[in-house]
Short mmCIF file of C-alpha atoms and ligand atoms in Angstrom, two decimals:
data_model
loop_
_atom_site.label_atom_id
_atom_site.label_comp_id
_atom_site.label_asym_id
_atom_site.label_seq_id
_atom_site.Cartn_x
_atom_site.Cartn_y
_atom_site.Cartn_z
CA ASP A 1 -18.69 -136.91 -31.48
CA SER A 2 -19.26 -137.61 -35.16
CA VAL A 3 -22.25 -135.25 -35.49
CA PRO A 4 -21.01 -131.64 -35.70
CA GLN A 5 -22.38 -129.55 -32.80
CA LYS A 6 -24.51 -126.51 -33.54
CA GLY A 7 -25.39 -125.12 -30.11
CA PHE A 8 -24.16 -121.50 -30.48
CA PHE A 9 -25.25 -119.58 -33.60
CA GLY A 10 -24.77 -122.76 -35.62
CA HIS A 11 -21.36 -123.31 -34.02
CA PRO A 12 -20.15 -125.78 -31.37
CA LYS A 13 -21.41 -124.92 -27.86
CA GLY A 14 -17.77 -124.58 -26.82
CA LEU A 15 -17.64 -121.31 -28.71
CA PHE A 16 -20.14 -119.89 -26.18
CA THR A 17 -17.72 -120.65 -23.33
CA LEU A 18 -14.67 -119.29 -25.17
CA PHE A 19 -16.54 -116.21 -26.44
CA PHE A 20 -17.72 -115.13 -22.98
CA THR A 21 -14.49 -116.02 -21.18
CA GLU A 22 -12.52 -113.87 -23.62
CA PHE A 23 -15.22 -111.17 -23.66
CA TRP A 24 -14.86 -110.72 -19.89
CA GLU A 25 -11.07 -111.00 -19.95
CA ARG A 26 -10.87 -108.25 -22.59
CA PHE A 27 -13.47 -106.24 -20.64
CA SER A 28 -11.18 -106.33 -17.61
CA TYR A 29 -7.99 -105.67 -19.63
CA TYR A 30 -9.26 -102.77 -21.73
CA GLY A 31 -11.30 -101.31 -18.86
CA MET A 32 -8.14 -101.24 -16.77
CA ARG A 33 -6.01 -99.78 -19.59
CA ALA A 34 -8.56 -97.09 -20.42
CA ILE A 35 -8.02 -95.51 -17.01
CA LEU A 36 -4.51 -96.73 -16.08
CA VAL A 37 -2.70 -94.13 -18.16
CA TYR A 38 -4.59 -91.30 -16.42
CA TYR A 39 -4.21 -92.97 -13.01
CA MET A 40 -0.44 -92.91 -13.51
CA TYR A 41 0.07 -89.31 -14.57
CA TYR A 42 -2.79 -87.50 -12.77
CA GLU A 43 -1.69 -85.58 -9.68
CA VAL A 44 -2.13 -87.23 -6.28
CA SER A 45 -4.73 -84.54 -5.52
CA GLN A 46 -6.71 -85.80 -8.55
CA GLY A 47 -6.58 -89.40 -7.34
CA GLY A 48 -3.58 -90.38 -9.46
CA LEU A 49 -0.01 -91.50 -8.76
CA GLY A 50 1.50 -88.22 -9.99
CA LEU A 51 4.07 -89.83 -12.30
CA ASP A 52 5.74 -87.90 -15.08
CA LYS A 53 3.62 -88.11 -18.24
CA SER A 54 6.32 -89.47 -20.60
CA LEU A 55 7.16 -92.10 -18.02
CA ALA A 56 3.48 -93.06 -17.75
CA LEU A 57 3.20 -93.40 -21.54
CA SER A 58 6.36 -95.54 -21.63
CA ILE A 59 5.07 -97.78 -18.83
CA MET A 60 1.79 -98.32 -20.74
CA SER A 61 3.77 -99.58 -23.75
CA ILE A 62 6.29 -101.69 -21.81
CA TYR A 63 3.37 -103.22 -19.95
CA GLY A 64 1.56 -104.00 -23.23
CA SER A 65 4.74 -105.45 -24.67
CA LEU A 66 5.31 -107.76 -21.69
CA VAL A 67 1.67 -108.89 -21.76
CA TYR A 68 2.11 -110.19 -25.32
CA MET A 69 5.69 -111.44 -24.76
CA SER A 70 4.60 -113.62 -21.86
CA GLY A 71 2.35 -115.43 -24.32
CA ILE A 72 5.46 -117.43 -25.29
CA ILE A 73 5.66 -118.83 -21.79
CA GLY A 74 1.88 -119.32 -21.56
CA GLY A 75 1.73 -121.11 -24.90
CA TRP A 76 4.69 -123.30 -24.02
CA LEU A 77 3.34 -124.24 -20.57
CA ALA A 78 0.00 -125.26 -22.11
CA ASP A 79 1.66 -127.27 -24.85
CA ARG A 80 4.19 -129.09 -22.69
CA VAL A 81 2.96 -129.01 -19.08
CA PHE A 82 -0.72 -128.57 -18.27
CA GLY A 83 -2.91 -128.13 -21.36
CA THR A 84 -4.76 -125.05 -22.60
CA SER A 85 -7.83 -125.36 -20.38
CA LYS A 86 -5.87 -125.22 -17.11
CA ALA A 87 -3.70 -122.44 -18.54
CA VAL A 88 -6.83 -120.36 -19.17
CA PHE A 89 -8.08 -120.97 -15.64
CA TYR A 90 -4.78 -120.18 -13.87
CA GLY A 91 -4.35 -117.14 -16.12
CA GLY A 92 -7.80 -115.80 -15.22
CA VAL A 93 -7.08 -116.19 -11.51
CA LEU A 94 -3.77 -114.27 -11.80
CA ILE A 95 -5.43 -111.52 -13.85
CA MET A 96 -8.23 -111.13 -11.29
CA LEU A 97 -5.67 -110.90 -8.46
CA GLY A 98 -3.82 -108.27 -10.50
CA HIS A 99 -6.93 -106.10 -10.82
CA ILE A 100 -7.66 -106.56 -7.10
CA ALA A 101 -4.15 -105.27 -6.33
CA LEU A 102 -4.96 -102.14 -8.36
CA ALA A 103 -8.33 -101.77 -6.67
CA ILE A 104 -6.64 -101.38 -3.27
CA PRO A 105 -5.78 -97.70 -2.79
CA GLY A 106 -2.14 -97.49 -1.98
CA SER A 107 1.30 -97.60 -3.24
CA VAL A 108 3.36 -97.79 -6.39
CA SER A 109 4.57 -101.22 -5.22
CA LEU A 110 1.02 -102.65 -5.34
CA PHE A 111 0.83 -101.20 -8.83
CA PHE A 112 3.98 -103.06 -9.92
CA ALA A 113 2.80 -106.28 -8.23
CA SER A 114 -0.42 -106.00 -10.21
CA MET A 115 1.55 -105.55 -13.44
CA VAL A 116 3.48 -108.79 -12.84
CA LEU A 117 0.24 -110.69 -12.11
CA ILE A 118 -1.57 -109.36 -15.19
CA VAL A 119 1.43 -109.90 -17.49
CA LEU A 120 1.77 -113.56 -16.43
CA GLY A 121 -2.00 -114.12 -16.28
CA THR A 122 -2.68 -112.73 -19.75
CA GLY A 123 0.25 -114.71 -21.16
CA LEU A 124 -1.41 -117.85 -19.81
CA LEU A 125 -4.96 -116.97 -20.83
CA LYS A 126 -4.98 -115.08 -24.11
CA PRO A 127 -3.01 -117.27 -26.55
CA ASN A 128 -4.56 -120.40 -25.08
CA VAL A 129 -8.21 -119.38 -25.08
CA SER A 130 -7.67 -118.40 -28.74
CA SER A 131 -6.10 -121.72 -29.65
CA VAL A 132 -8.95 -123.72 -28.07
CA VAL A 133 -11.20 -121.96 -30.62
CA GLY A 134 -9.25 -123.85 -33.29
CA ASP A 135 -9.53 -127.12 -31.30
CA ILE A 136 -13.34 -127.25 -31.16
CA TYR A 137 -13.59 -127.74 -34.94
CA SER A 138 -12.46 -130.92 -36.67
CA SER A 139 -9.87 -130.39 -39.39
CA GLU A 140 -12.52 -130.76 -42.14
CA ASP A 141 -14.97 -128.34 -40.48
CA ASN A 142 -15.31 -125.29 -42.73
CA ARG A 143 -16.95 -123.23 -39.96
CA ARG A 144 -13.57 -122.61 -38.32
CA ASP A 145 -12.82 -119.23 -39.96
CA ALA A 146 -16.33 -118.00 -39.14
CA GLY A 147 -15.75 -119.26 -35.58
CA PHE A 148 -12.66 -117.08 -35.27
CA SER A 149 -14.61 -114.09 -36.62
CA ILE A 150 -17.33 -114.56 -33.98
CA PHE A 151 -14.62 -114.90 -31.34
CA TYR A 152 -12.97 -111.66 -32.58
CA MET A 153 -16.38 -109.99 -32.09
CA GLY A 154 -16.34 -111.15 -28.46
CA ILE A 155 -12.91 -109.57 -27.98
CA ASN A 156 -14.07 -106.27 -29.40
CA LEU A 157 -17.44 -106.26 -27.65
CA GLY A 158 -15.54 -106.50 -24.35
CA GLY A 159 -13.10 -103.83 -25.53
CA PHE A 160 -15.99 -101.56 -26.56
CA LEU A 161 -18.11 -101.75 -23.40
CA ALA A 162 -15.29 -101.64 -20.85
CA PRO A 163 -14.02 -98.06 -21.35
CA LEU A 164 -17.60 -96.76 -21.25
CA VAL A 165 -18.47 -98.59 -18.03
CA VAL A 166 -15.11 -98.33 -16.25
CA GLY A 167 -14.47 -94.81 -17.59
CA SER A 168 -17.77 -93.41 -16.30
CA VAL A 169 -17.30 -94.97 -12.88
CA ALA A 170 -13.63 -94.01 -12.52
CA MET A 171 -13.57 -90.55 -14.10
CA ASP A 172 -16.84 -88.80 -13.44
CA ASN A 173 -16.80 -85.12 -14.30
CA GLY A 174 -13.50 -84.14 -12.74
CA SER A 175 -13.76 -86.27 -9.60
CA ASN A 176 -11.80 -89.47 -10.06
CA ASN A 177 -12.17 -92.80 -8.33
CA PHE A 178 -9.70 -94.97 -10.18
CA HIS A 179 -9.74 -97.77 -7.60
CA LEU A 180 -13.47 -98.24 -8.09
CA GLY A 181 -12.78 -98.58 -11.82
CA PHE A 182 -10.11 -101.23 -11.20
CA SER A 183 -12.59 -103.11 -8.95
CA LEU A 184 -14.96 -103.33 -11.90
CA ALA A 185 -12.14 -104.83 -13.97
CA ALA A 186 -11.60 -107.44 -11.22
CA ILE A 187 -15.34 -108.23 -11.15
CA GLY A 188 -15.33 -108.60 -14.95
CA MET A 189 -12.53 -111.18 -14.77
CA LEU A 190 -14.36 -112.98 -11.94
CA ILE A 191 -17.48 -113.27 -14.12
CA GLY A 192 -15.31 -114.60 -16.96
CA LEU A 193 -13.83 -117.24 -14.65
CA ILE A 194 -17.28 -118.27 -13.41
CA VAL A 195 -18.56 -118.64 -17.01
CA PHE A 196 -15.47 -120.68 -17.90
CA VAL A 197 -15.59 -123.03 -14.90
CA ALA A 198 -19.38 -123.46 -14.95
CA THR A 199 -19.70 -124.28 -18.66
CA LYS A 200 -16.40 -125.78 -19.79
CA LYS A 201 -17.15 -129.39 -18.87
CA LYS A 202 -20.50 -129.39 -20.64
CA ASN A 203 -19.46 -127.31 -23.66
CA LEU A 204 -15.80 -128.02 -24.26
CA GLY A 205 -15.59 -131.69 -23.33
CA LEU A 206 -12.01 -132.80 -23.85
CA ALA A 207 -10.92 -129.77 -25.92
CA GLY A 208 -8.02 -128.09 -24.16
CA THR A 209 -7.50 -130.84 -21.57
CA ILE A 210 -4.89 -132.76 -23.54
CA VAL A 211 -1.21 -131.88 -23.19
CA ASN A 212 -0.12 -132.05 -26.82
CA ASN A 213 3.58 -132.54 -26.41
CA PRO A 214 4.13 -133.46 -22.75
CA LEU A 215 7.59 -133.20 -21.23
CA ALA A 216 9.21 -136.54 -20.51
CA PRO A 217 9.98 -136.99 -16.78
CA HIS A 218 13.74 -136.49 -17.29
CA GLU A 219 13.12 -133.34 -19.39
CA LYS A 220 10.78 -132.05 -16.70
CA LYS A 221 13.46 -132.13 -14.06
CA LYS A 222 16.02 -130.46 -16.30
CA ILE A 223 13.68 -127.73 -17.54
CA PHE A 224 12.22 -126.88 -14.13
CA THR A 225 15.76 -126.60 -12.77
CA ILE A 226 16.61 -124.18 -15.59
CA PHE A 227 13.37 -122.24 -14.90
CA ALA A 228 14.13 -122.01 -11.18
CA ILE A 229 17.71 -120.87 -11.79
CA ALA A 230 16.54 -118.30 -14.37
CA ILE A 231 13.96 -116.85 -11.97
CA VAL A 232 16.51 -116.61 -9.15
CA VAL A 233 19.12 -115.01 -11.46
CA ILE A 234 16.61 -112.47 -12.84
CA ALA A 235 15.39 -111.63 -9.31
CA LEU A 236 18.99 -111.21 -8.10
CA ILE A 237 19.93 -108.98 -11.02
CA ALA A 238 16.80 -106.90 -10.44
CA VAL A 239 17.44 -106.47 -6.70
CA LEU A 240 21.14 -105.73 -7.15
CA GLY A 241 20.47 -103.44 -10.10
CA ILE A 242 17.93 -101.39 -8.20
CA GLN A 243 20.11 -101.29 -5.04
CA THR A 244 23.16 -100.05 -6.93
CA GLY A 245 21.10 -97.59 -8.97
CA TRP A 246 22.13 -99.23 -12.25
CA LEU A 247 18.70 -100.61 -13.16
CA THR A 248 16.71 -97.45 -13.81
CA PHE A 249 13.42 -97.36 -15.71
CA PRO A 250 15.04 -96.22 -19.00
CA VAL A 251 17.54 -99.11 -18.72
CA PHE A 252 14.63 -101.50 -18.16
CA VAL A 253 12.84 -100.09 -21.22
CA ASN A 254 15.98 -100.70 -23.28
CA ILE A 255 16.25 -104.30 -22.07
CA ILE A 256 12.62 -105.07 -22.98
CA ALA A 257 12.95 -103.32 -26.34
CA PHE A 258 16.06 -105.44 -27.01
CA LEU A 259 14.13 -108.62 -26.06
CA GLY A 260 11.24 -107.47 -28.25
CA ILE A 261 13.60 -107.70 -31.24
CA LEU A 262 15.79 -110.59 -30.02
CA ILE A 263 13.00 -113.04 -29.26
CA PRO A 264 11.39 -112.99 -32.72
CA VAL A 265 14.81 -113.07 -34.42
CA SER A 266 15.79 -116.14 -32.33
CA TYR A 267 12.43 -117.71 -33.10
CA PHE A 268 13.06 -117.33 -36.84
CA ILE A 269 16.59 -118.74 -36.56
CA VAL A 270 15.43 -121.74 -34.50
CA MET A 271 12.58 -122.47 -36.94
CA TYR A 272 14.73 -121.95 -40.03
CA ARG A 273 17.53 -124.22 -38.85
CA SER A 274 15.39 -126.94 -37.28
CA PRO A 275 15.84 -130.35 -38.98
CA LYS A 276 12.03 -130.70 -38.71
CA THR A 277 11.57 -127.76 -41.10
CA THR A 278 11.23 -128.76 -44.76
CA ALA A 279 12.58 -126.83 -47.78
CA VAL A 280 9.09 -125.60 -48.67
CA GLU A 281 8.59 -124.42 -45.09
CA ARG A 282 11.91 -122.53 -45.24
CA SER A 283 10.71 -120.66 -48.29
CA ASN A 284 7.44 -119.82 -46.48
CA LEU A 285 9.43 -118.53 -43.49
CA VAL A 286 11.39 -116.15 -45.72
CA ALA A 287 8.07 -114.82 -47.03
CA TYR A 288 6.85 -114.36 -43.47
CA ILE A 289 9.71 -112.02 -42.44
CA PRO A 290 8.52 -108.87 -44.33
CA LEU A 291 4.97 -109.57 -43.16
CA PHE A 292 6.19 -109.80 -39.57
CA ILE A 293 8.01 -106.45 -39.89
CA ALA A 294 4.92 -104.84 -41.44
CA ALA A 295 2.74 -106.13 -38.60
CA VAL A 296 5.17 -104.63 -36.06
CA MET A 297 4.89 -101.22 -37.77
CA PHE A 298 1.11 -101.54 -37.89
CA TRP A 299 0.66 -102.44 -34.19
CA ALA A 300 3.11 -99.71 -33.19
CA ILE A 301 0.63 -97.16 -34.54
CA GLN A 302 -2.55 -99.01 -33.53
CA GLU A 303 -1.38 -99.48 -29.93
CA GLN A 304 -0.50 -95.79 -29.58
CA GLY A 305 -4.26 -95.31 -29.65
CA SER A 306 -4.22 -96.24 -25.97
CA THR A 307 -1.09 -94.27 -25.04
CA ILE A 308 -0.20 -91.18 -27.11
CA LEU A 309 -3.73 -90.66 -28.44
CA ALA A 310 -5.15 -91.26 -24.94
CA SER A 311 -2.99 -88.39 -23.74
CA TYR A 312 -4.13 -86.36 -26.75
CA ALA A 313 -7.76 -87.07 -25.82
CA ASP A 314 -7.11 -85.83 -22.29
CA THR A 315 -5.10 -82.67 -22.91
CA ARG A 316 -5.60 -81.58 -26.52
CA THR A 317 -9.27 -82.36 -27.10
CA GLN A 318 -12.48 -80.50 -26.37
CA LEU A 319 -14.29 -82.91 -24.02
CA GLU A 320 -17.58 -81.07 -23.83
CA VAL A 321 -20.03 -82.84 -26.16
CA PHE A 322 -23.65 -81.57 -26.36
CA GLY A 323 -23.16 -79.79 -23.05
CA PHE A 324 -21.87 -82.90 -21.26
CA LYS A 325 -18.30 -83.34 -20.12
CA ILE A 326 -17.23 -86.78 -21.31
CA SER A 327 -14.44 -88.91 -19.91
CA PRO A 328 -11.29 -89.12 -22.09
CA ALA A 329 -11.38 -92.88 -21.40
CA PHE A 330 -14.42 -93.15 -23.70
CA PHE A 331 -12.21 -92.69 -26.78
CA GLN A 332 -10.83 -96.19 -26.12
CA SER A 333 -14.21 -97.59 -27.19
CA LEU A 334 -13.83 -96.26 -30.73
CA ASN A 335 -11.35 -98.82 -32.04
CA PRO A 336 -13.40 -101.86 -30.99
CA LEU A 337 -16.65 -100.14 -32.04
CA PHE A 338 -15.35 -99.57 -35.57
CA VAL A 339 -13.99 -103.13 -35.69
CA ILE A 340 -17.44 -104.50 -34.78
CA LEU A 341 -19.20 -102.28 -37.34
CA LEU A 342 -16.74 -102.78 -40.19
CA ALA A 343 -15.62 -106.41 -39.83
CA PRO A 344 -18.74 -107.72 -41.62
CA VAL A 345 -18.25 -105.11 -44.37
CA PHE A 346 -14.66 -106.28 -44.98
CA ALA A 347 -15.61 -109.95 -44.79
CA GLY A 348 -18.30 -109.28 -47.41
CA LEU A 349 -15.86 -107.31 -49.56
CA TRP A 350 -13.32 -110.17 -49.67
CA VAL A 351 -16.07 -112.66 -50.54
CA LYS A 352 -17.35 -110.36 -53.27
CA LEU A 353 -13.89 -109.84 -54.75
CA GLY A 354 -13.27 -113.59 -54.58
CA GLY A 355 -10.21 -114.42 -56.69
CA ARG A 356 -9.62 -110.71 -57.44
CA GLN A 357 -8.99 -109.79 -53.79
CA PRO A 358 -5.54 -108.47 -52.88
CA SER A 359 -2.86 -111.02 -51.97
CA ILE A 360 -1.85 -111.42 -48.30
CA PRO A 361 1.21 -109.11 -48.68
CA ARG A 362 -0.93 -106.47 -50.42
CA LYS A 363 -3.49 -106.61 -47.60
CA PHE A 364 -0.62 -105.98 -45.17
CA ALA A 365 0.48 -103.05 -47.36
CA PHE A 366 -3.02 -101.54 -47.12
CA GLY A 367 -2.83 -102.03 -43.36
CA LEU A 368 0.31 -99.88 -43.26
CA LEU A 369 -1.10 -97.21 -45.57
CA PHE A 370 -4.20 -96.73 -43.42
CA ALA A 371 -2.16 -96.78 -40.19
CA GLY A 372 0.11 -94.07 -41.60
CA LEU A 373 -2.86 -91.99 -42.73
CA SER A 374 -4.43 -92.19 -39.27
CA PHE A 375 -1.33 -90.45 -37.87
CA LEU A 376 -1.18 -87.85 -40.65
CA VAL A 377 -4.82 -86.97 -39.94
CA ILE A 378 -4.16 -86.28 -36.28
CA LEU A 379 -1.33 -83.95 -37.23
CA LEU A 380 -3.71 -81.65 -39.09
CA PRO A 381 -5.44 -79.92 -36.15
CA SER A 382 -2.15 -78.48 -34.89
CA TYR A 383 -1.12 -77.63 -38.45
CA PHE A 384 -4.27 -75.53 -38.86
CA GLY A 385 -4.90 -74.37 -35.30
CA GLY A 386 -1.55 -74.48 -33.49
CA GLU A 387 -0.79 -76.75 -30.57
CA ASN A 388 -2.40 -74.56 -27.94
CA SER A 389 -6.09 -74.59 -28.80
CA LEU A 390 -8.34 -77.53 -27.90
CA VAL A 391 -9.41 -79.49 -30.96
CA SER A 392 -12.70 -81.09 -31.93
CA PRO A 393 -13.03 -84.72 -30.78
CA LEU A 394 -14.05 -85.54 -34.35
CA TRP A 395 -10.36 -85.47 -35.39
CA LEU A 396 -9.68 -88.33 -33.00
CA VAL A 397 -12.79 -90.17 -34.14
CA LEU A 398 -11.54 -89.91 -37.73
CA SER A 399 -8.06 -91.12 -36.78
CA TYR A 400 -9.41 -94.14 -34.88
CA PHE A 401 -11.71 -94.89 -37.82
CA ILE A 402 -8.88 -94.89 -40.39
CA VAL A 403 -6.60 -97.13 -38.34
CA VAL A 404 -9.40 -99.70 -38.11
CA LEU A 405 -9.60 -99.81 -41.93
CA GLY A 406 -5.98 -100.95 -41.74
CA GLU A 407 -6.60 -103.31 -38.83
CA LEU A 408 -9.27 -105.13 -40.83
CA CYS A 409 -6.90 -105.54 -43.79
CA LEU A 410 -4.08 -106.89 -41.63
CA SER A 411 -5.22 -108.44 -38.36
CA PRO A 412 -7.73 -111.13 -39.42
CA VAL A 413 -5.42 -112.33 -42.20
CA GLY A 414 -2.32 -112.03 -39.98
CA LEU A 415 -3.11 -114.92 -37.69
CA SER A 416 -4.11 -117.20 -40.53
CA ALA A 417 -0.98 -116.20 -42.50
CA THR A 418 1.10 -117.10 -39.44
CA THR A 419 -0.68 -120.47 -39.24
CA LYS A 420 0.01 -121.17 -42.91
CA LEU A 421 3.60 -119.90 -43.04
CA ALA A 422 5.05 -121.26 -39.78
CA PRO A 423 6.58 -124.76 -40.02
CA ALA A 424 4.25 -127.56 -38.87
CA ALA A 425 6.64 -128.65 -36.09
CA PHE A 426 6.14 -125.25 -34.45
CA SER A 427 2.37 -125.04 -34.85
CA ALA A 428 1.78 -124.95 -31.09
CA GLN A 429 3.69 -121.65 -30.95
CA THR A 430 1.89 -119.94 -33.84
CA MET A 431 -0.43 -117.89 -31.65
CA SER A 432 2.51 -116.64 -29.57
CA LEU A 433 4.52 -115.91 -32.72
CA TRP A 434 1.74 -113.69 -34.05
CA PHE A 435 1.40 -111.92 -30.67
CA LEU A 436 5.15 -111.20 -30.81
CA THR A 437 4.42 -108.70 -33.61
CA ASN A 438 2.46 -106.72 -31.04
CA ALA A 439 5.07 -107.27 -28.29
CA ALA A 440 7.88 -105.93 -30.49
CA ALA A 441 5.70 -102.98 -31.55
CA GLN A 442 4.92 -101.91 -28.01
CA ALA A 443 8.55 -102.35 -26.95
CA ILE A 444 9.48 -99.85 -29.67
CA ASN A 445 6.63 -97.57 -28.55
CA ALA A 446 8.06 -97.50 -25.03
CA LEU A 447 11.40 -96.32 -26.44
CA ILE A 448 9.89 -93.52 -28.54
CA ALA A 449 7.18 -92.31 -26.13
CA PRO A 450 9.51 -89.72 -24.53
CA LEU A 451 9.88 -88.05 -27.95
CA TYR A 452 6.22 -87.03 -27.86
CA SER A 453 5.13 -83.73 -26.37
CA GLU A 454 2.70 -81.02 -27.41
CA GLU A 455 5.60 -79.09 -28.97
CA THR A 456 6.89 -82.05 -30.99
CA GLU A 457 3.50 -83.46 -31.85
CA MET A 458 3.46 -82.55 -35.56
CA VAL A 459 6.92 -83.96 -36.26
CA TYR A 460 6.15 -87.03 -34.14
CA PHE A 461 2.94 -87.96 -35.97
CA GLY A 462 4.40 -86.91 -39.33
CA VAL A 463 7.57 -89.01 -39.12
CA ILE A 464 5.88 -92.16 -37.79
CA GLY A 465 2.87 -91.87 -40.12
CA GLY A 466 5.20 -91.15 -43.06
CA ALA A 467 7.42 -94.14 -42.21
CA SER A 468 4.40 -96.43 -42.20
CA ILE A 469 3.23 -95.14 -45.59
CA VAL A 470 6.70 -95.55 -47.13
CA LEU A 471 6.93 -99.10 -45.76
CA GLY A 472 3.44 -99.78 -47.10
CA ILE A 473 4.40 -98.60 -50.59
CA ILE A 474 7.56 -100.75 -50.57
CA LEU A 475 5.55 -103.75 -49.42
CA PHE A 476 2.96 -103.15 -52.13
CA ILE A 477 5.69 -103.11 -54.78
CA ILE A 478 7.55 -106.22 -53.57
CA ALA A 479 4.31 -108.14 -52.84
CA PRO A 480 4.54 -110.38 -55.95
CA LYS A 481 8.10 -111.33 -54.96
CA ILE A 482 6.91 -112.23 -51.44
CA SER A 483 4.02 -114.24 -52.86
CA SER A 484 6.47 -116.20 -55.03
CA TYR A 485 8.19 -117.41 -51.83
CA MET A 486 4.87 -118.63 -50.43
CA LYS A 487 4.73 -122.19 -51.66
CA GLY A 488 1.27 -123.60 -52.08
CA ILE A 489 -0.42 -120.68 -50.31
CA LYS A 490 -2.65 -118.08 -51.90
O1 LIG B 1 7.42 -127.90 -30.47
C1 LIG B 1 8.70 -127.38 -30.57
C2 LIG B 1 8.91 -126.29 -29.53
O2 LIG B 1 8.99 -126.81 -28.27
C3 LIG B 1 10.15 -125.50 -29.86
O3 LIG B 1 10.00 -124.19 -29.34
C4 LIG B 1 10.83 -123.25 -29.84
O4 LIG B 1 11.59 -123.51 -30.74
C5 LIG B 1 10.77 -121.92 -29.24
C6 LIG B 1 11.95 -121.09 -29.66
C7 LIG B 1 11.93 -119.86 -28.83
C8 LIG B 1 13.21 -119.09 -28.95
C9 LIG B 1 13.21 -118.08 -27.84
C10 LIG B 1 14.45 -117.27 -27.90
C11 LIG B 1 14.91 -116.60 -26.87
C12 LIG B 1 14.28 -116.75 -25.53
C13 LIG B 1 14.57 -115.54 -24.68
C14 LIG B 1 13.73 -115.70 -23.43
C15 LIG B 1 13.42 -114.38 -22.79
C16 LIG B 1 12.06 -114.46 -22.14
C17 LIG B 1 10.19 -113.00 -21.36
C18 LIG B 1 11.65 -113.09 -21.61
N1 LIG B 2 -7.05 -105.71 -30.07
C1 LIG B 2 -7.06 -107.11 -30.33
C2 LIG B 2 -7.06 -107.92 -29.04
O1 LIG B 2 -6.97 -107.42 -27.98
C3 LIG B 2 -5.90 -107.54 -31.23
C4 LIG B 2 -4.56 -107.55 -30.58
C5 LIG B 2 -3.47 -108.28 -31.36
O2 LIG B 2 -2.31 -107.96 -31.26
N2 LIG B 2 -3.76 -109.24 -32.17
O3 LIG B 2 -7.13 -109.12 -29.09
#
């Protein structure tokens, strides 16, 4: 097509398909996560699994980490084996099956089966649906950035509505029906799949159907053999480890945390040493390292909004609002709500500042400062009132608000910075590389979750919030140096 399409708010019709597919996928993911943490640690008599609370908080983070880590595999499979469109479809099917497994009342083993399905499914779907957004615009089309902003709205609209809908069904005034909530997540993913399948041919055309860098037949055989051997070895180690009592949950957490650091480090080494990487690209990669570390610190705090702060909402917060008892799951709607409300404000601010807007490293520094502040704010209620009295929900609202100020400095610019700073030969992996900042962050969160309790709460929030602010100040100071390594990029 030589005439640019304008079928969806002045954007290509394909954006409609991608917007609603991702809207429903995020609806299912965040609806599930809004109640999962409570499902894990609530007593069996309250409809939960009765797990230890620290363990539940760790599992939430490990789970989140694996979801973003598996994006490497999903991105690679799309690039080399079956194309992004099929990856999105297979991913959606696995995710739906995962939610169905949770919807069936039953055992901890169904719960772990569902985790595997959702980890692999999201790894297939999320990075790929996002990269098709880039594919529906030609390289000269200046609507692309606006397209990503609209898409980000879809993500957050799903994330906003899901906790309200799933939370009110699953946790209604003291009587819990978590499995009904998980069924709604499954239905959400089903609707997303139907939208995708019914409209992709008409709206997306060839976008996402081409395998960019297909494996040659001889490579195929070699790589699938390696895959098969790896799966068998991992399965054997897991079975033997569990049988002999060596592979306990804390050991597993340590392994994933180690991978959360090892994978990005290996990625950087491979990219830096590749003969396809030019000297200018090497300089850009060096500039990217501090930004990567800052993003890890940022997501570590942001993602604790659905673990530590979710626990805080449940046990430390006054849940009676205007005479109604609200579900603690509702607090999960605040982050996406503030993103939706404030994203246009920030976009307008950057346009208004034009050439005077902060550099990319300085925007990251602001991200860290706000993230740190959001944790210092939530330390105040116990400072003033002790850790035994229930606090006003407004403290949490304020904390979620402040972290979003940081998110809007860092997240929208983060993906585009990754696109600009990663070497061209690795462009197919850019989305996964950016999601690794979140994977590493949540791996670290799983390690530190056991340090949180009502008694340690002030020190916990103070140390982590303080660390983020210190890192933010350092980043602010060295920003000009980082910018000098970014060749040809503003
Ligand atoms: O287009 C070029 C592209 O094919 C090259 O791709 C890469 O260079 C990817 C480099 C990835 C390095 C990964 C390092 C360690 C892998 C550890 C695997 C653990 C997986 C979920 C656990
Ligand atoms: N909360 C956003 C989402 O779910 C951003 C996550 C990220 O790490 N970029 O897409």
